[in-house]
Tab-separated table of C-alpha atoms in Angstrom:
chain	number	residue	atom	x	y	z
M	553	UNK	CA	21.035	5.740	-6.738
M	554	UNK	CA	18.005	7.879	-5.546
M	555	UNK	CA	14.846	6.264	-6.961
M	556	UNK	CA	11.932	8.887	-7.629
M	557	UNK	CA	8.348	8.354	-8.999
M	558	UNK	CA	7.957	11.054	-11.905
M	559	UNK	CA	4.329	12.260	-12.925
M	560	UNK	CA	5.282	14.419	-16.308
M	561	UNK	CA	7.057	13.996	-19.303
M	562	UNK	CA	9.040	16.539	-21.936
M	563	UNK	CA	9.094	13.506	-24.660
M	564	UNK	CA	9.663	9.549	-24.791
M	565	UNK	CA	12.796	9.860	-23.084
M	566	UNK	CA	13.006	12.444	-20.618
M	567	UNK	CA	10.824	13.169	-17.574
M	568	UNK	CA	10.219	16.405	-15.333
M	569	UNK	CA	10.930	16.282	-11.535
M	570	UNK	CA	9.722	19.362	-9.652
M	571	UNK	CA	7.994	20.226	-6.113
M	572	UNK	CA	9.335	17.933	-3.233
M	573	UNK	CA	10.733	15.699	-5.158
M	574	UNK	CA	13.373	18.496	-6.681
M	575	UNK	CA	13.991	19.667	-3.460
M	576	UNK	CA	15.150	17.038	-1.935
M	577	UNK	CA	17.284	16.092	-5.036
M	578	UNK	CA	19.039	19.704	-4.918
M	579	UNK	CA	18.567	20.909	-1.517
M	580	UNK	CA	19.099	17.727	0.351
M	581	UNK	CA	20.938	15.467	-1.585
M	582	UNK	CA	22.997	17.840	-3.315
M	583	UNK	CA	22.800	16.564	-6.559
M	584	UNK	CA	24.238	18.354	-10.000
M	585	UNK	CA	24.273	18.142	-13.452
M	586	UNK	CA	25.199	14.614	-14.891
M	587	UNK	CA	24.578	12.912	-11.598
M	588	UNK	CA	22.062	9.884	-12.007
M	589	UNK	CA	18.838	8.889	-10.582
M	590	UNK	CA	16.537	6.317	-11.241
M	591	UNK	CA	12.685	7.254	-12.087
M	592	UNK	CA	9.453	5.213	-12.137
M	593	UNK	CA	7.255	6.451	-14.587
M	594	UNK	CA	3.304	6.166	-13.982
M	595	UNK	CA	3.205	3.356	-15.641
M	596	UNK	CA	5.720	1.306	-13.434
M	597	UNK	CA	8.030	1.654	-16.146
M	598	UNK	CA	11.938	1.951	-14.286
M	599	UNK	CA	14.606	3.490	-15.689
M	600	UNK	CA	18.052	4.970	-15.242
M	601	UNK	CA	17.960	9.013	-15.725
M	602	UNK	CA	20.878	11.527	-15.881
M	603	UNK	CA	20.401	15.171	-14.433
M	604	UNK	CA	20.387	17.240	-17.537
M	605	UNK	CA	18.874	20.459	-16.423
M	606	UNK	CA	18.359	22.331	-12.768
M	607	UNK	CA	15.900	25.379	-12.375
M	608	UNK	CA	14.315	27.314	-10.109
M	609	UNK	CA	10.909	25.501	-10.468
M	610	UNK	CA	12.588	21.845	-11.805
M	611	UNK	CA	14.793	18.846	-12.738
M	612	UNK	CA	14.489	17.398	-16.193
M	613	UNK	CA	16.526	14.327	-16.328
M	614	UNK	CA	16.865	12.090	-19.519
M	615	UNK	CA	16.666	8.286	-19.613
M	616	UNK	CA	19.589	6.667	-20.060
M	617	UNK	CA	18.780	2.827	-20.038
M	618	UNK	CA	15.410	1.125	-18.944
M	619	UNK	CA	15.798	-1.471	-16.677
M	620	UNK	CA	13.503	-4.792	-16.747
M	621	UNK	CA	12.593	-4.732	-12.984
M	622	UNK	CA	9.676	-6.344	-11.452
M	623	UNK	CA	9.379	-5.981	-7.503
M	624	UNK	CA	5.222	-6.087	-7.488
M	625	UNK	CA	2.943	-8.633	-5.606
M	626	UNK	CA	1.488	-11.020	-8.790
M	627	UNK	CA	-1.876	-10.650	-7.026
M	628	UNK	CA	-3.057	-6.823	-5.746
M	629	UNK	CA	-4.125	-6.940	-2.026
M	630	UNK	CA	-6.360	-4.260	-0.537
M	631	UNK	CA	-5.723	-3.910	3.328
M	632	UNK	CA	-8.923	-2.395	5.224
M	633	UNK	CA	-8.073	-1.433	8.578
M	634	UNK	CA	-10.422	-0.470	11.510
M	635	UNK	CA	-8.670	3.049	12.678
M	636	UNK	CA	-6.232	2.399	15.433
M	637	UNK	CA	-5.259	4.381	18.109
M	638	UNK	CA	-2.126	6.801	17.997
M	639	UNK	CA	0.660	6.232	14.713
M	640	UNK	CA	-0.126	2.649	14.365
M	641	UNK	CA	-1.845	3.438	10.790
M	642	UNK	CA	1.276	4.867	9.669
M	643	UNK	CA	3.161	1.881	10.837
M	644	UNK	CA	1.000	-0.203	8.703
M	645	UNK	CA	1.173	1.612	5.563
M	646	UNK	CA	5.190	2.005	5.874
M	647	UNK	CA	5.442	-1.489	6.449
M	648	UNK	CA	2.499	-2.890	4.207
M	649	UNK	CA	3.779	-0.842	1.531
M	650	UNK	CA	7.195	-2.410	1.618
M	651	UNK	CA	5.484	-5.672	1.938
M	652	UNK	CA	3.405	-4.839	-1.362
M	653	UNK	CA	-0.091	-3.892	-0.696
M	654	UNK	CA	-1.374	-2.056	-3.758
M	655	UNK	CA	-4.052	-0.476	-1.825
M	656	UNK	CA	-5.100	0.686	2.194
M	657	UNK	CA	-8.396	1.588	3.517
M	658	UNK	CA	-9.400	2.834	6.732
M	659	UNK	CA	-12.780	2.346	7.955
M	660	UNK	CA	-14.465	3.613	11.144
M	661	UNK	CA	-14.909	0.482	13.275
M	662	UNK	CA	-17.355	-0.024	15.880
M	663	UNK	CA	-14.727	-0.547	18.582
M	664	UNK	CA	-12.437	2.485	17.153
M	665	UNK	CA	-11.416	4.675	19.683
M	666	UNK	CA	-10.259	6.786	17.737
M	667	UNK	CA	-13.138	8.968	15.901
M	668	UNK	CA	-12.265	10.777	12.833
M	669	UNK	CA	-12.241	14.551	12.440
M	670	UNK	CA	-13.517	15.431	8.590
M	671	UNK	CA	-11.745	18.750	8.707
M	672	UNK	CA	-8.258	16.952	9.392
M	673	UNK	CA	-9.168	14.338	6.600
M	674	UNK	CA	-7.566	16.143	3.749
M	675	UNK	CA	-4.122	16.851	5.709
M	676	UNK	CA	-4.289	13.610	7.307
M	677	UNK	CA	-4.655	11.581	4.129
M	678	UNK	CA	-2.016	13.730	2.223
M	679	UNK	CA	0.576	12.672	5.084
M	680	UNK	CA	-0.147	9.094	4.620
M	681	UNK	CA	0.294	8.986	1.071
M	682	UNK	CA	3.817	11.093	1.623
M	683	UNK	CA	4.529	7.939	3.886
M	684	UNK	CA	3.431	5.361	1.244
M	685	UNK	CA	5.645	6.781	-1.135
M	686	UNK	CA	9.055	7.028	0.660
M	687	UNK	CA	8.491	3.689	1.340
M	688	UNK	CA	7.381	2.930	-2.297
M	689	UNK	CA	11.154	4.482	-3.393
M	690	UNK	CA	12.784	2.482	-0.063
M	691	UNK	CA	11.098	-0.715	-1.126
M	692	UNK	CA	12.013	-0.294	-5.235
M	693	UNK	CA	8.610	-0.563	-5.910
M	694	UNK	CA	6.981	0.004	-9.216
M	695	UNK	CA	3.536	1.984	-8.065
M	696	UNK	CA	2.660	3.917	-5.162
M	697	UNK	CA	-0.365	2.321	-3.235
M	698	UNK	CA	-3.249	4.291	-3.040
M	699	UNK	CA	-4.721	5.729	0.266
M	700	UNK	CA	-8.395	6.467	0.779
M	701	UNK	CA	-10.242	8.686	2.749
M	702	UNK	CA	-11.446	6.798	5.869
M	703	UNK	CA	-15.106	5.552	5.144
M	704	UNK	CA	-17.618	3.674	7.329
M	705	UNK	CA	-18.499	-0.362	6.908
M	706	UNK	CA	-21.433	0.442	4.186
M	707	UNK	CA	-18.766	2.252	2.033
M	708	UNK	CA	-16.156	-0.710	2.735
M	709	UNK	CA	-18.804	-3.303	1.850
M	710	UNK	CA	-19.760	-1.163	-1.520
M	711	UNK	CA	-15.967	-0.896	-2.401
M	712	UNK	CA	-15.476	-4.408	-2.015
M	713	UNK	CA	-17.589	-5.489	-4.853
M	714	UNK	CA	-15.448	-5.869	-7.571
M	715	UNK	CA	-12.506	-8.354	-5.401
M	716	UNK	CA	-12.555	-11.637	-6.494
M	717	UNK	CA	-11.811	-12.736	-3.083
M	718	UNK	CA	-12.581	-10.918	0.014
M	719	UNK	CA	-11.492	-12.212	3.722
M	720	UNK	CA	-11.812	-10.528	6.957
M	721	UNK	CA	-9.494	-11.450	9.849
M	722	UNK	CA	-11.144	-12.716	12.950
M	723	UNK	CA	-9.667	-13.784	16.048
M	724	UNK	CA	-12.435	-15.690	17.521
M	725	UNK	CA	-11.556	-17.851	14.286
M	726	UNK	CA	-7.573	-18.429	15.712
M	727	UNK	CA	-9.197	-19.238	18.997
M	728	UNK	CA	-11.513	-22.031	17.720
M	729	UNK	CA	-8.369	-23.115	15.567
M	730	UNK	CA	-9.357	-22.688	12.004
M	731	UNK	CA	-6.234	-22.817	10.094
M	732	UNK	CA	-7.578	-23.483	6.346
M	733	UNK	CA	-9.443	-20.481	4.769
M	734	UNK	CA	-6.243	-18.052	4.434
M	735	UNK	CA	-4.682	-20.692	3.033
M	736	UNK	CA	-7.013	-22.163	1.077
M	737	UNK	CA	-8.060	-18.538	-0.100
M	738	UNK	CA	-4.019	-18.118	-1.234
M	739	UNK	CA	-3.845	-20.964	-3.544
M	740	UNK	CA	-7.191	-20.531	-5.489
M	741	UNK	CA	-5.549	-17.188	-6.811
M	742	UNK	CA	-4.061	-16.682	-9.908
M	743	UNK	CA	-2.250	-14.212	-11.057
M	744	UNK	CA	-3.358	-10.797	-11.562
M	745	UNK	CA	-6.258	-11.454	-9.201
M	746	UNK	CA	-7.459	-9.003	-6.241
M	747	UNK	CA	-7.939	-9.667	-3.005
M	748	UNK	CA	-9.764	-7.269	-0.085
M	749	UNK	CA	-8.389	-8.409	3.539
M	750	UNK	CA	-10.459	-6.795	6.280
M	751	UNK	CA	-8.940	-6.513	9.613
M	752	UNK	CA	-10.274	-5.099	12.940
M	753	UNK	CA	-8.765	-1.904	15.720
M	754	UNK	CA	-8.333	-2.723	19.128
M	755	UNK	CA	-10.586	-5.190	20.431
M	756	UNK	CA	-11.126	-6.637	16.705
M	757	UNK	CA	-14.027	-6.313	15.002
M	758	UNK	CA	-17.857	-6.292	16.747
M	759	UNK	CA	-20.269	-9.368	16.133
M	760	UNK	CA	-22.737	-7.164	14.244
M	761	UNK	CA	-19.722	-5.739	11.745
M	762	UNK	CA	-18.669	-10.089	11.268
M	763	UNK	CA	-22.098	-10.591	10.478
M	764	UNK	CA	-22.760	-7.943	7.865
M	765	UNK	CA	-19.134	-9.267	6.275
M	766	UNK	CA	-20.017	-12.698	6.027
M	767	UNK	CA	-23.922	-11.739	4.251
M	768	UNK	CA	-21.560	-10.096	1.321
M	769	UNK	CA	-19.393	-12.593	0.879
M	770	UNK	CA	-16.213	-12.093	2.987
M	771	UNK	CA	-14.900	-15.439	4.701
M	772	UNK	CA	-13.976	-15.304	8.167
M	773	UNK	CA	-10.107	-16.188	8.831
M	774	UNK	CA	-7.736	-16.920	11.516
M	775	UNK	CA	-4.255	-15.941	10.838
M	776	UNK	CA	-2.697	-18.894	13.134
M	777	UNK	CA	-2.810	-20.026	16.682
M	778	UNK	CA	-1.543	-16.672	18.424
M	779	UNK	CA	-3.922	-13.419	18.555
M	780	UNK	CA	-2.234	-10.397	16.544
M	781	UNK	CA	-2.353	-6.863	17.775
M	782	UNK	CA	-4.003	-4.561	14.821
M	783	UNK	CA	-1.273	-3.459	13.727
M	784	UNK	CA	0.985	-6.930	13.471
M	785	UNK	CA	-1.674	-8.644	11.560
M	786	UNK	CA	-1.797	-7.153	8.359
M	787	UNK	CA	1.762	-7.283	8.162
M	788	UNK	CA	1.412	-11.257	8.888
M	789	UNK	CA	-1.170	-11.480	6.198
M	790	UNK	CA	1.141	-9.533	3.424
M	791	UNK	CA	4.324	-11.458	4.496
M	792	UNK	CA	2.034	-14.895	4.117
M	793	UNK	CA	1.304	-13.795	0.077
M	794	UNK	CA	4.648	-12.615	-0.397
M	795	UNK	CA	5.998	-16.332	0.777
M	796	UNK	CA	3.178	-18.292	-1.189
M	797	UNK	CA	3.319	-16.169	-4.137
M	798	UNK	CA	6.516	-15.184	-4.751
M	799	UNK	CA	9.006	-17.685	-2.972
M	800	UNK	CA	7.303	-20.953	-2.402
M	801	UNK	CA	6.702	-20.965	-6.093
M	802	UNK	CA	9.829	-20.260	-7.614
């Protein structure tokens, strides 16, 4: 079944599917009246819907059973990433997102090549969240992670305050070996804690940027012996969680 995330309610038991969303239910998957879908309410609340009604402007489609799922990360992990060059942002939301990041956060880097054009932002921003939920309904997860607007290290450093634990990837760290911190970082957690990775564009991140991390209380990490490209280690990181969080303790 089609899994959609659904915004608006008629009552307790039925929800209201319009915009994209109905448009792809009619126009591309050629659905009808009785046909079933299963919704995510706002909540993270899953269910099992029926098509009851089709108009011009919307779907409303009653709940027919709820279902007891739970697909989220026990912890919520924030992924900052230095802008890349070309698609490799989207590449990390897609996969991140099916990985379980709750949250991503570009930041303009000192080594970014790429520079970021304010009058794009708002189209630009609106595209990545499109991608972060079609992989949300892919993955069968219960939220859509959140995309901000790119922001510079200041803003990063300000919206990092309220983590309980904040690391930033650096690969001078995997050179020199260090092994421990990621680790170490992973099983102080509990459940239902946050935790803000940072991780660096091309070239990683610039001496001056590590230094103004580590006087607010980020940790400097390696992420094993091999250097990552910018767009592979995030994806390491969230794959590392999932293991430790939800299979080694099972």
């Amino acid at each position: 079944m089609q899994r959609y995330f659904v915004k608006q309610r008629t009552n307790e038991n039925s929800f209201v599917i319009n915009e994209d969303d109905r448009h792809h239910m009619i126009k591309v998957m050629r659905m009808e009246l009785g046909d079933k879908i299963i919704c995510v309410d706002p909540t993270g609340n899953t269910a099992v819907c029926e098509i009851a009604k089709i108009t011009d402007e919307h779907v409303v489609v009653d709940v027919v059973q709820w279902i007891d799922e739970r697909s989220e990360l026990p912890i919520f992990v924030t992924i900052a990433s230095g802008l890349p060059k070309g698609d490799k942002l989207e590449w990390i939301i897609q996969k991140g997102t099916e990985l379980g990041a709750h949250e991503f956060i570009p930041f303009s880097a000192r080594r970014s090549v790429v520079k970021w054009d304010e009058k794009k932002s708002a189209k630009k921003v609106e595209r990545w969240q499109k991608i972060a939920k079609e992989a949300s309904e892919q993955s069968h997860r219960g939220m859509v992670p959140e995309i901000s607007q790119p922001m510079n290290l200041k803003a990063l450093i300000e919206k990092s305050k309220d983590y309980h634990h904040k690391l930033a990837a650096f690969e001078d760290e995997s050179r020199s070996g260090e092994t421990s911190i990621f680790s170490v970082t992973l099983q102080k957690m509990k459940q239902d804690e946050s935790l803000f990775i940072v991780f660096g564009p091309e070239g990683g991140l610039a001496e001056e940027e590590v230094q103004v991390l580590q006087e607010n209380d980020f940790s400097l990490c390696g992420l094993g012996p091999r250097i990552l490209r910018t767009e592979t280690a995030p994806l390491y990181a969230l794959a590392a969680i999932s293991y430790h969080f939800e299979l080694m303790r099972r």
